[in-house]
């Protein structure tokens, strides 16, 4: 083969590899196209012209190792997008979840560390703190920002079970440290 053919083949192989990488990790490192890619993901398999009203709260994202959790609403249902980061700093969607209920939680393990993730609605900013009783030996307290939608996390002990926590193990407090749990519909789902 001539030298120029070898160079051409090398450029083609590199170009195809780069194109494949872009397809596998389509979300740029600045998350500029996150809304569009999430919409594409959620509408896959739907009839043409079908779309959902999606709001992405990328300013509230939580980065834990190579995992990124981003709160969203889909047609007013609360949910999240789970992204995975590549070695080159681009992202792909690995999971989405949304549904009825005002709160979602879960203990997840990422890179050998365990975290309690808690997201929900704080429409009027009345929730200041959430306390989860994981078991007789573990209680986790989280400060809740005064935003309509929030996503917060805390480290948990290595022996904490990786599963959603029943919402009857949750107590919500206002800024004056009063228990306001009974004011809220504590329905929800899980974060994986």
mmCIF file of the C-alpha atoms, coordinates in Angstrom:
data_MODEL
# 
_entry.id   MODEL 
# 
loop_
_atom_site.group_PDB 
_atom_site.id 
_atom_site.type_symbol 
_atom_site.label_atom_id 
_atom_site.label_alt_id 
_atom_site.label_comp_id 
_atom_site.label_asym_id 
_atom_site.label_entity_id 
_atom_site.label_seq_id 
_atom_site.pdbx_PDB_ins_code 
_atom_site.Cartn_x 
_atom_site.Cartn_y 
_atom_site.Cartn_z 
_atom_site.occupancy 
_atom_site.B_iso_or_equiv 
_atom_site.pdbx_formal_charge 
_atom_site.auth_seq_id 
_atom_site.auth_comp_id 
_atom_site.auth_asym_id 
_atom_site.auth_atom_id 
_atom_site.pdbx_PDB_model_num 
ATOM 1   C CA . UNK A 1 1   ? 0.000   0.000  0.000  1.00 0.00 ? 1   UNK A CA 1 
ATOM 2   C CA . UNK A 1 2   ? 1.137   3.459  -0.660 1.00 0.00 ? 2   UNK A CA 1 
ATOM 3   C CA . UNK A 1 3   ? 1.909   5.772  2.217  1.00 0.00 ? 3   UNK A CA 1 
ATOM 4   C CA . UNK A 1 4   ? -1.026  8.112  1.450  1.00 0.00 ? 4   UNK A CA 1 
ATOM 5   C CA . UNK A 1 5   ? -3.431  5.126  1.561  1.00 0.00 ? 5   UNK A CA 1 
ATOM 6   C CA . UNK A 1 6   ? -2.188  4.151  5.026  1.00 0.00 ? 6   UNK A CA 1 
ATOM 7   C CA . UNK A 1 7   ? -2.667  7.741  6.232  1.00 0.00 ? 7   UNK A CA 1 
ATOM 8   C CA . UNK A 1 8   ? -6.159  7.880  4.701  1.00 0.00 ? 8   UNK A CA 1 
ATOM 9   C CA . UNK A 1 9   ? -7.174  4.579  6.326  1.00 0.00 ? 9   UNK A CA 1 
ATOM 10  C CA . UNK A 1 10  ? -5.799  5.778  9.687  1.00 0.00 ? 10  UNK A CA 1 
ATOM 11  C CA . UNK A 1 11  ? -7.838  8.995  9.447  1.00 0.00 ? 11  UNK A CA 1 
ATOM 12  C CA . UNK A 1 12  ? -10.962 7.033  8.536  1.00 0.00 ? 12  UNK A CA 1 
ATOM 13  C CA . UNK A 1 13  ? -10.505 4.652  11.481 1.00 0.00 ? 13  UNK A CA 1 
ATOM 14  C CA . UNK A 1 14  ? -9.929  7.561  13.888 1.00 0.00 ? 14  UNK A CA 1 
ATOM 15  C CA . UNK A 1 15  ? -12.923 9.439  12.451 1.00 0.00 ? 15  UNK A CA 1 
ATOM 16  C CA . UNK A 1 16  ? -15.219 6.429  12.770 1.00 0.00 ? 16  UNK A CA 1 
ATOM 17  C CA . UNK A 1 17  ? -14.026 5.825  16.332 1.00 0.00 ? 17  UNK A CA 1 
ATOM 18  C CA . UNK A 1 18  ? -14.693 9.457  17.239 1.00 0.00 ? 18  UNK A CA 1 
ATOM 19  C CA . UNK A 1 19  ? -18.152 9.362  15.625 1.00 0.00 ? 19  UNK A CA 1 
ATOM 20  C CA . UNK A 1 20  ? -18.985 6.174  17.527 1.00 0.00 ? 20  UNK A CA 1 
ATOM 21  C CA . UNK A 1 21  ? -17.839 7.762  20.780 1.00 0.00 ? 21  UNK A CA 1 
ATOM 22  C CA . UNK A 1 22  ? -19.997 10.842 20.116 1.00 0.00 ? 22  UNK A CA 1 
ATOM 23  C CA . UNK A 1 23  ? -23.000 8.581  19.537 1.00 0.00 ? 23  UNK A CA 1 
ATOM 24  C CA . UNK A 1 24  ? -22.373 6.559  22.683 1.00 0.00 ? 24  UNK A CA 1 
ATOM 25  C CA . UNK A 1 25  ? -21.771 9.645  24.895 1.00 0.00 ? 25  UNK A CA 1 
ATOM 26  C CA . UNK A 1 26  ? -23.909 12.289 23.152 1.00 0.00 ? 26  UNK A CA 1 
ATOM 27  C CA . UNK A 1 27  ? -24.171 14.842 25.984 1.00 0.00 ? 27  UNK A CA 1 
ATOM 28  C CA . UNK A 1 28  ? -21.403 17.431 26.044 1.00 0.00 ? 28  UNK A CA 1 
ATOM 29  C CA . UNK A 1 29  ? -19.398 18.237 29.161 1.00 0.00 ? 29  UNK A CA 1 
ATOM 30  C CA . UNK A 1 30  ? -21.244 21.554 29.669 1.00 0.00 ? 30  UNK A CA 1 
ATOM 31  C CA . UNK A 1 31  ? -24.647 19.761 29.481 1.00 0.00 ? 31  UNK A CA 1 
ATOM 32  C CA . UNK A 1 32  ? -25.736 22.169 26.713 1.00 0.00 ? 32  UNK A CA 1 
ATOM 33  C CA . UNK A 1 33  ? -27.731 19.465 24.928 1.00 0.00 ? 33  UNK A CA 1 
ATOM 34  C CA . UNK A 1 34  ? -29.042 17.647 28.025 1.00 0.00 ? 34  UNK A CA 1 
ATOM 35  C CA . UNK A 1 35  ? -32.651 18.794 27.557 1.00 0.00 ? 35  UNK A CA 1 
ATOM 36  C CA . UNK A 1 36  ? -32.741 17.738 23.890 1.00 0.00 ? 36  UNK A CA 1 
ATOM 37  C CA . UNK A 1 37  ? -31.127 14.337 24.570 1.00 0.00 ? 37  UNK A CA 1 
ATOM 38  C CA . UNK A 1 38  ? -33.435 13.709 27.546 1.00 0.00 ? 38  UNK A CA 1 
ATOM 39  C CA . UNK A 1 39  ? -36.436 14.543 25.386 1.00 0.00 ? 39  UNK A CA 1 
ATOM 40  C CA . UNK A 1 40  ? -35.169 12.162 22.690 1.00 0.00 ? 40  UNK A CA 1 
ATOM 41  C CA . UNK A 1 41  ? -34.632 9.438  25.320 1.00 0.00 ? 41  UNK A CA 1 
ATOM 42  C CA . UNK A 1 42  ? -38.102 9.851  26.854 1.00 0.00 ? 42  UNK A CA 1 
ATOM 43  C CA . UNK A 1 43  ? -39.856 10.007 23.482 1.00 0.00 ? 43  UNK A CA 1 
ATOM 44  C CA . UNK A 1 44  ? -38.111 7.004  21.942 1.00 0.00 ? 44  UNK A CA 1 
ATOM 45  C CA . UNK A 1 45  ? -40.649 4.549  20.640 1.00 0.00 ? 45  UNK A CA 1 
ATOM 46  C CA . UNK A 1 46  ? -43.454 7.130  20.779 1.00 0.00 ? 46  UNK A CA 1 
ATOM 47  C CA . UNK A 1 47  ? -45.556 8.067  17.801 1.00 0.00 ? 47  UNK A CA 1 
ATOM 48  C CA . UNK A 1 48  ? -44.271 10.976 15.732 1.00 0.00 ? 48  UNK A CA 1 
ATOM 49  C CA . UNK A 1 49  ? -45.562 14.277 17.051 1.00 0.00 ? 49  UNK A CA 1 
ATOM 50  C CA . UNK A 1 50  ? -45.902 12.924 20.586 1.00 0.00 ? 50  UNK A CA 1 
ATOM 51  C CA . UNK A 1 51  ? -43.913 14.870 23.100 1.00 0.00 ? 51  UNK A CA 1 
ATOM 52  C CA . UNK A 1 52  ? -43.822 15.432 26.806 1.00 0.00 ? 52  UNK A CA 1 
ATOM 53  C CA . UNK A 1 53  ? -43.384 18.692 28.698 1.00 0.00 ? 53  UNK A CA 1 
ATOM 54  C CA . UNK A 1 54  ? -39.920 18.265 30.230 1.00 0.00 ? 54  UNK A CA 1 
ATOM 55  C CA . UNK A 1 55  ? -38.205 20.610 32.662 1.00 0.00 ? 55  UNK A CA 1 
ATOM 56  C CA . UNK A 1 56  ? -34.585 19.859 33.525 1.00 0.00 ? 56  UNK A CA 1 
ATOM 57  C CA . UNK A 1 57  ? -33.183 21.306 36.774 1.00 0.00 ? 57  UNK A CA 1 
ATOM 58  C CA . UNK A 1 58  ? -29.527 21.087 35.755 1.00 0.00 ? 58  UNK A CA 1 
ATOM 59  C CA . UNK A 1 59  ? -28.541 23.693 38.357 1.00 0.00 ? 59  UNK A CA 1 
ATOM 60  C CA . UNK A 1 60  ? -29.498 21.145 41.033 1.00 0.00 ? 60  UNK A CA 1 
ATOM 61  C CA . UNK A 1 61  ? -27.533 18.195 39.674 1.00 0.00 ? 61  UNK A CA 1 
ATOM 62  C CA . UNK A 1 62  ? -25.575 15.998 42.053 1.00 0.00 ? 62  UNK A CA 1 
ATOM 63  C CA . UNK A 1 63  ? -22.255 14.560 40.855 1.00 0.00 ? 63  UNK A CA 1 
ATOM 64  C CA . UNK A 1 64  ? -21.056 11.423 42.650 1.00 0.00 ? 64  UNK A CA 1 
ATOM 65  C CA . UNK A 1 65  ? -18.023 9.854  41.000 1.00 0.00 ? 65  UNK A CA 1 
ATOM 66  C CA . UNK A 1 66  ? -18.929 9.173  37.363 1.00 0.00 ? 66  UNK A CA 1 
ATOM 67  C CA . UNK A 1 67  ? -22.658 9.300  38.131 1.00 0.00 ? 67  UNK A CA 1 
ATOM 68  C CA . UNK A 1 68  ? -24.684 12.492 37.754 1.00 0.00 ? 68  UNK A CA 1 
ATOM 69  C CA . UNK A 1 69  ? -28.268 12.780 39.020 1.00 0.00 ? 69  UNK A CA 1 
ATOM 70  C CA . UNK A 1 70  ? -30.336 15.575 37.489 1.00 0.00 ? 70  UNK A CA 1 
ATOM 71  C CA . UNK A 1 71  ? -33.850 16.385 38.754 1.00 0.00 ? 71  UNK A CA 1 
ATOM 72  C CA . UNK A 1 72  ? -36.589 16.871 36.190 1.00 0.00 ? 72  UNK A CA 1 
ATOM 73  C CA . UNK A 1 73  ? -40.318 17.041 35.805 1.00 0.00 ? 73  UNK A CA 1 
ATOM 74  C CA . UNK A 1 74  ? -42.145 15.264 32.998 1.00 0.00 ? 74  UNK A CA 1 
ATOM 75  C CA . UNK A 1 75  ? -45.679 16.536 32.463 1.00 0.00 ? 75  UNK A CA 1 
ATOM 76  C CA . UNK A 1 76  ? -45.581 17.729 36.116 1.00 0.00 ? 76  UNK A CA 1 
ATOM 77  C CA . UNK A 1 77  ? -44.425 14.308 37.401 1.00 0.00 ? 77  UNK A CA 1 
ATOM 78  C CA . UNK A 1 78  ? -41.263 14.471 39.518 1.00 0.00 ? 78  UNK A CA 1 
ATOM 79  C CA . UNK A 1 79  ? -38.265 12.462 38.336 1.00 0.00 ? 79  UNK A CA 1 
ATOM 80  C CA . UNK A 1 80  ? -34.595 12.374 37.513 1.00 0.00 ? 80  UNK A CA 1 
ATOM 81  C CA . UNK A 1 81  ? -32.076 11.600 34.802 1.00 0.00 ? 81  UNK A CA 1 
ATOM 82  C CA . UNK A 1 82  ? -29.060 9.440  35.692 1.00 0.00 ? 82  UNK A CA 1 
ATOM 83  C CA . UNK A 1 83  ? -26.002 10.137 33.551 1.00 0.00 ? 83  UNK A CA 1 
ATOM 84  C CA . UNK A 1 84  ? -22.694 8.316  33.302 1.00 0.00 ? 84  UNK A CA 1 
ATOM 85  C CA . UNK A 1 85  ? -19.483 10.222 32.579 1.00 0.00 ? 85  UNK A CA 1 
ATOM 86  C CA . UNK A 1 86  ? -16.922 8.911  30.109 1.00 0.00 ? 86  UNK A CA 1 
ATOM 87  C CA . UNK A 1 87  ? -13.150 9.149  30.527 1.00 0.00 ? 87  UNK A CA 1 
ATOM 88  C CA . UNK A 1 88  ? -13.163 12.071 28.089 1.00 0.00 ? 88  UNK A CA 1 
ATOM 89  C CA . UNK A 1 89  ? -15.770 14.019 30.056 1.00 0.00 ? 89  UNK A CA 1 
ATOM 90  C CA . UNK A 1 90  ? -18.869 13.459 27.927 1.00 0.00 ? 90  UNK A CA 1 
ATOM 91  C CA . UNK A 1 91  ? -22.078 11.896 29.276 1.00 0.00 ? 91  UNK A CA 1 
ATOM 92  C CA . UNK A 1 92  ? -24.736 9.384  28.349 1.00 0.00 ? 92  UNK A CA 1 
ATOM 93  C CA . UNK A 1 93  ? -28.157 8.719  29.853 1.00 0.00 ? 93  UNK A CA 1 
ATOM 94  C CA . UNK A 1 94  ? -28.283 5.363  31.607 1.00 0.00 ? 94  UNK A CA 1 
ATOM 95  C CA . UNK A 1 95  ? -31.627 5.673  33.406 1.00 0.00 ? 95  UNK A CA 1 
ATOM 96  C CA . UNK A 1 96  ? -34.626 7.936  33.872 1.00 0.00 ? 96  UNK A CA 1 
ATOM 97  C CA . UNK A 1 97  ? -37.487 7.672  36.314 1.00 0.00 ? 97  UNK A CA 1 
ATOM 98  C CA . UNK A 1 98  ? -40.524 9.810  37.022 1.00 0.00 ? 98  UNK A CA 1 
ATOM 99  C CA . UNK A 1 99  ? -43.946 9.408  38.469 1.00 0.00 ? 99  UNK A CA 1 
ATOM 100 C CA . UNK A 1 100 ? -46.532 10.593 40.890 1.00 0.00 ? 100 UNK A CA 1 
ATOM 101 C CA . UNK A 1 101 ? -45.635 11.588 44.396 1.00 0.00 ? 101 UNK A CA 1 
ATOM 102 C CA . UNK A 1 102 ? -43.804 14.492 45.930 1.00 0.00 ? 102 UNK A CA 1 
ATOM 103 C CA . UNK A 1 103 ? -40.629 12.767 47.127 1.00 0.00 ? 103 UNK A CA 1 
ATOM 104 C CA . UNK A 1 104 ? -38.097 10.203 45.931 1.00 0.00 ? 104 UNK A CA 1 
ATOM 105 C CA . UNK A 1 105 ? -35.170 8.703  47.814 1.00 0.00 ? 105 UNK A CA 1 
ATOM 106 C CA . UNK A 1 106 ? -32.673 5.899  47.763 1.00 0.00 ? 106 UNK A CA 1 
ATOM 107 C CA . UNK A 1 107 ? -29.362 4.757  49.141 1.00 0.00 ? 107 UNK A CA 1 
ATOM 108 C CA . UNK A 1 108 ? -27.026 4.221  46.195 1.00 0.00 ? 108 UNK A CA 1 
ATOM 109 C CA . UNK A 1 109 ? -23.511 2.818  46.053 1.00 0.00 ? 109 UNK A CA 1 
ATOM 110 C CA . UNK A 1 110 ? -21.057 4.558  43.745 1.00 0.00 ? 110 UNK A CA 1 
ATOM 111 C CA . UNK A 1 111 ? -17.362 3.686  43.601 1.00 0.00 ? 111 UNK A CA 1 
ATOM 112 C CA . UNK A 1 112 ? -17.629 1.824  46.911 1.00 0.00 ? 112 UNK A CA 1 
ATOM 113 C CA . UNK A 1 113 ? -19.253 4.757  48.746 1.00 0.00 ? 113 UNK A CA 1 
ATOM 114 C CA . UNK A 1 114 ? -22.886 4.896  49.854 1.00 0.00 ? 114 UNK A CA 1 
ATOM 115 C CA . UNK A 1 115 ? -25.083 7.967  49.620 1.00 0.00 ? 115 UNK A CA 1 
ATOM 116 C CA . UNK A 1 116 ? -28.640 8.811  50.583 1.00 0.00 ? 116 UNK A CA 1 
ATOM 117 C CA . UNK A 1 117 ? -30.243 10.812 47.757 1.00 0.00 ? 117 UNK A CA 1 
ATOM 118 C CA . UNK A 1 118 ? -33.434 12.712 48.502 1.00 0.00 ? 118 UNK A CA 1 
ATOM 119 C CA . UNK A 1 119 ? -35.425 14.771 46.044 1.00 0.00 ? 119 UNK A CA 1 
ATOM 120 C CA . UNK A 1 120 ? -38.786 16.385 46.254 1.00 0.00 ? 120 UNK A CA 1 
ATOM 121 C CA . UNK A 1 121 ? -41.004 19.380 46.006 1.00 0.00 ? 121 UNK A CA 1 
ATOM 122 C CA . UNK A 1 122 ? -40.613 22.294 48.399 1.00 0.00 ? 122 UNK A CA 1 
ATOM 123 C CA . UNK A 1 123 ? -43.051 24.521 46.547 1.00 0.00 ? 123 UNK A CA 1 
ATOM 124 C CA . UNK A 1 124 ? -43.301 27.287 49.124 1.00 0.00 ? 124 UNK A CA 1 
ATOM 125 C CA . UNK A 1 125 ? -39.911 26.719 50.780 1.00 0.00 ? 125 UNK A CA 1 
ATOM 126 C CA . UNK A 1 126 ? -41.477 25.560 54.023 1.00 0.00 ? 126 UNK A CA 1 
ATOM 127 C CA . UNK A 1 127 ? -39.262 22.465 54.451 1.00 0.00 ? 127 UNK A CA 1 
ATOM 128 C CA . UNK A 1 128 ? -35.898 23.341 56.030 1.00 0.00 ? 128 UNK A CA 1 
ATOM 129 C CA . UNK A 1 129 ? -34.695 19.905 57.114 1.00 0.00 ? 129 UNK A CA 1 
ATOM 130 C CA . UNK A 1 130 ? -35.406 16.220 56.533 1.00 0.00 ? 130 UNK A CA 1 
ATOM 131 C CA . UNK A 1 131 ? -34.422 13.458 58.944 1.00 0.00 ? 131 UNK A CA 1 
ATOM 132 C CA . UNK A 1 132 ? -34.311 9.824  57.820 1.00 0.00 ? 132 UNK A CA 1 
ATOM 133 C CA . UNK A 1 133 ? -34.119 6.932  60.281 1.00 0.00 ? 133 UNK A CA 1 
ATOM 134 C CA . UNK A 1 134 ? -32.263 4.240  58.345 1.00 0.00 ? 134 UNK A CA 1 
ATOM 135 C CA . UNK A 1 135 ? -32.226 1.774  61.241 1.00 0.00 ? 135 UNK A CA 1 
ATOM 136 C CA . UNK A 1 136 ? -31.699 1.722  65.009 1.00 0.00 ? 136 UNK A CA 1 
ATOM 137 C CA . UNK A 1 137 ? -28.079 2.843  64.589 1.00 0.00 ? 137 UNK A CA 1 
ATOM 138 C CA . UNK A 1 138 ? -28.249 5.256  61.644 1.00 0.00 ? 138 UNK A CA 1 
ATOM 139 C CA . UNK A 1 139 ? -30.044 8.577  61.274 1.00 0.00 ? 139 UNK A CA 1 
ATOM 140 C CA . UNK A 1 140 ? -29.338 11.010 58.444 1.00 0.00 ? 140 UNK A CA 1 
ATOM 141 C CA . UNK A 1 141 ? -30.192 14.716 58.553 1.00 0.00 ? 141 UNK A CA 1 
ATOM 142 C CA . UNK A 1 142 ? -30.361 16.756 55.344 1.00 0.00 ? 142 UNK A CA 1 
ATOM 143 C CA . UNK A 1 143 ? -30.777 20.494 54.926 1.00 0.00 ? 143 UNK A CA 1 
ATOM 144 C CA . UNK A 1 144 ? -33.396 21.267 52.289 1.00 0.00 ? 144 UNK A CA 1 
ATOM 145 C CA . UNK A 1 145 ? -32.965 24.319 50.056 1.00 0.00 ? 145 UNK A CA 1 
ATOM 146 C CA . UNK A 1 146 ? -35.881 26.724 49.702 1.00 0.00 ? 146 UNK A CA 1 
ATOM 147 C CA . UNK A 1 147 ? -36.535 25.893 46.047 1.00 0.00 ? 147 UNK A CA 1 
ATOM 148 C CA . UNK A 1 148 ? -39.635 24.459 44.387 1.00 0.00 ? 148 UNK A CA 1 
ATOM 149 C CA . UNK A 1 149 ? -37.705 21.277 43.462 1.00 0.00 ? 149 UNK A CA 1 
ATOM 150 C CA . UNK A 1 150 ? -34.641 20.000 45.317 1.00 0.00 ? 150 UNK A CA 1 
ATOM 151 C CA . UNK A 1 151 ? -32.111 17.185 45.194 1.00 0.00 ? 151 UNK A CA 1 
ATOM 152 C CA . UNK A 1 152 ? -29.757 16.694 48.152 1.00 0.00 ? 152 UNK A CA 1 
ATOM 153 C CA . UNK A 1 153 ? -27.520 13.909 49.363 1.00 0.00 ? 153 UNK A CA 1 
ATOM 154 C CA . UNK A 1 154 ? -25.466 12.744 52.341 1.00 0.00 ? 154 UNK A CA 1 
ATOM 155 C CA . UNK A 1 155 ? -22.849 10.078 52.925 1.00 0.00 ? 155 UNK A CA 1 
ATOM 156 C CA . UNK A 1 156 ? -24.170 7.058  54.787 1.00 0.00 ? 156 UNK A CA 1 
ATOM 157 C CA . UNK A 1 157 ? -22.449 4.256  56.669 1.00 0.00 ? 157 UNK A CA 1 
ATOM 158 C CA . UNK A 1 158 ? -20.956 1.351  54.732 1.00 0.00 ? 158 UNK A CA 1 
ATOM 159 C CA . UNK A 1 159 ? -23.430 -1.054 56.310 1.00 0.00 ? 159 UNK A CA 1 
ATOM 160 C CA . UNK A 1 160 ? -26.499 0.930  55.175 1.00 0.00 ? 160 UNK A CA 1 
ATOM 161 C CA . UNK A 1 161 ? -28.737 -1.071 52.875 1.00 0.00 ? 161 UNK A CA 1 
ATOM 162 C CA . UNK A 1 162 ? -28.842 0.145  49.269 1.00 0.00 ? 162 UNK A CA 1 
ATOM 163 C CA . UNK A 1 163 ? -32.563 0.568  48.798 1.00 0.00 ? 163 UNK A CA 1 
ATOM 164 C CA . UNK A 1 164 ? -35.248 3.221  49.018 1.00 0.00 ? 164 UNK A CA 1 
ATOM 165 C CA . UNK A 1 165 ? -36.234 4.149  52.553 1.00 0.00 ? 165 UNK A CA 1 
ATOM 166 C CA . UNK A 1 166 ? -39.886 3.922  53.467 1.00 0.00 ? 166 UNK A CA 1 
ATOM 167 C CA . UNK A 1 167 ? -41.246 7.447  53.739 1.00 0.00 ? 167 UNK A CA 1 
ATOM 168 C CA . UNK A 1 168 ? -42.747 6.670  57.150 1.00 0.00 ? 168 UNK A CA 1 
ATOM 169 C CA . UNK A 1 169 ? -39.079 6.770  58.300 1.00 0.00 ? 169 UNK A CA 1 
ATOM 170 C CA . UNK A 1 170 ? -38.897 10.425 57.204 1.00 0.00 ? 170 UNK A CA 1 
ATOM 171 C CA . UNK A 1 171 ? -39.600 13.510 59.319 1.00 0.00 ? 171 UNK A CA 1 
ATOM 172 C CA . UNK A 1 172 ? -39.768 16.974 57.772 1.00 0.00 ? 172 UNK A CA 1 
ATOM 173 C CA . UNK A 1 173 ? -39.042 20.109 59.771 1.00 0.00 ? 173 UNK A CA 1 
ATOM 174 C CA . UNK A 1 174 ? -39.599 23.808 59.134 1.00 0.00 ? 174 UNK A CA 1 
ATOM 175 C CA . UNK A 1 175 ? -37.108 26.607 59.867 1.00 0.00 ? 175 UNK A CA 1 
ATOM 176 C CA . UNK A 1 176 ? -38.334 26.757 63.499 1.00 0.00 ? 176 UNK A CA 1 
ATOM 177 C CA . UNK A 1 177 ? -37.545 23.030 63.931 1.00 0.00 ? 177 UNK A CA 1 
ATOM 178 C CA . UNK A 1 178 ? -41.231 22.044 64.077 1.00 0.00 ? 178 UNK A CA 1 
ATOM 179 C CA . UNK A 1 179 ? -42.305 18.675 62.675 1.00 0.00 ? 179 UNK A CA 1 
ATOM 180 C CA . UNK A 1 180 ? -44.381 19.486 59.574 1.00 0.00 ? 180 UNK A CA 1 
ATOM 181 C CA . UNK A 1 181 ? -44.514 15.962 58.117 1.00 0.00 ? 181 UNK A CA 1 
ATOM 182 C CA . UNK A 1 182 ? -48.288 15.700 58.496 1.00 0.00 ? 182 UNK A CA 1 
ATOM 183 C CA . UNK A 1 183 ? -48.765 18.709 56.191 1.00 0.00 ? 183 UNK A CA 1 
ATOM 184 C CA . UNK A 1 184 ? -47.310 16.832 53.215 1.00 0.00 ? 184 UNK A CA 1 
ATOM 185 C CA . UNK A 1 185 ? -48.393 13.919 51.096 1.00 0.00 ? 185 UNK A CA 1 
ATOM 186 C CA . UNK A 1 186 ? -45.379 11.686 51.747 1.00 0.00 ? 186 UNK A CA 1 
ATOM 187 C CA . UNK A 1 187 ? -45.990 9.590  48.656 1.00 0.00 ? 187 UNK A CA 1 
ATOM 188 C CA . UNK A 1 188 ? -43.129 8.963  46.313 1.00 0.00 ? 188 UNK A CA 1 
ATOM 189 C CA . UNK A 1 189 ? -40.792 6.599  44.648 1.00 0.00 ? 189 UNK A CA 1 
ATOM 190 C CA . UNK A 1 190 ? -37.221 5.467  44.542 1.00 0.00 ? 190 UNK A CA 1 
ATOM 191 C CA . UNK A 1 191 ? -33.893 6.701  43.244 1.00 0.00 ? 191 UNK A CA 1 
ATOM 192 C CA . UNK A 1 192 ? -31.513 4.032  41.935 1.00 0.00 ? 192 UNK A CA 1 
# 
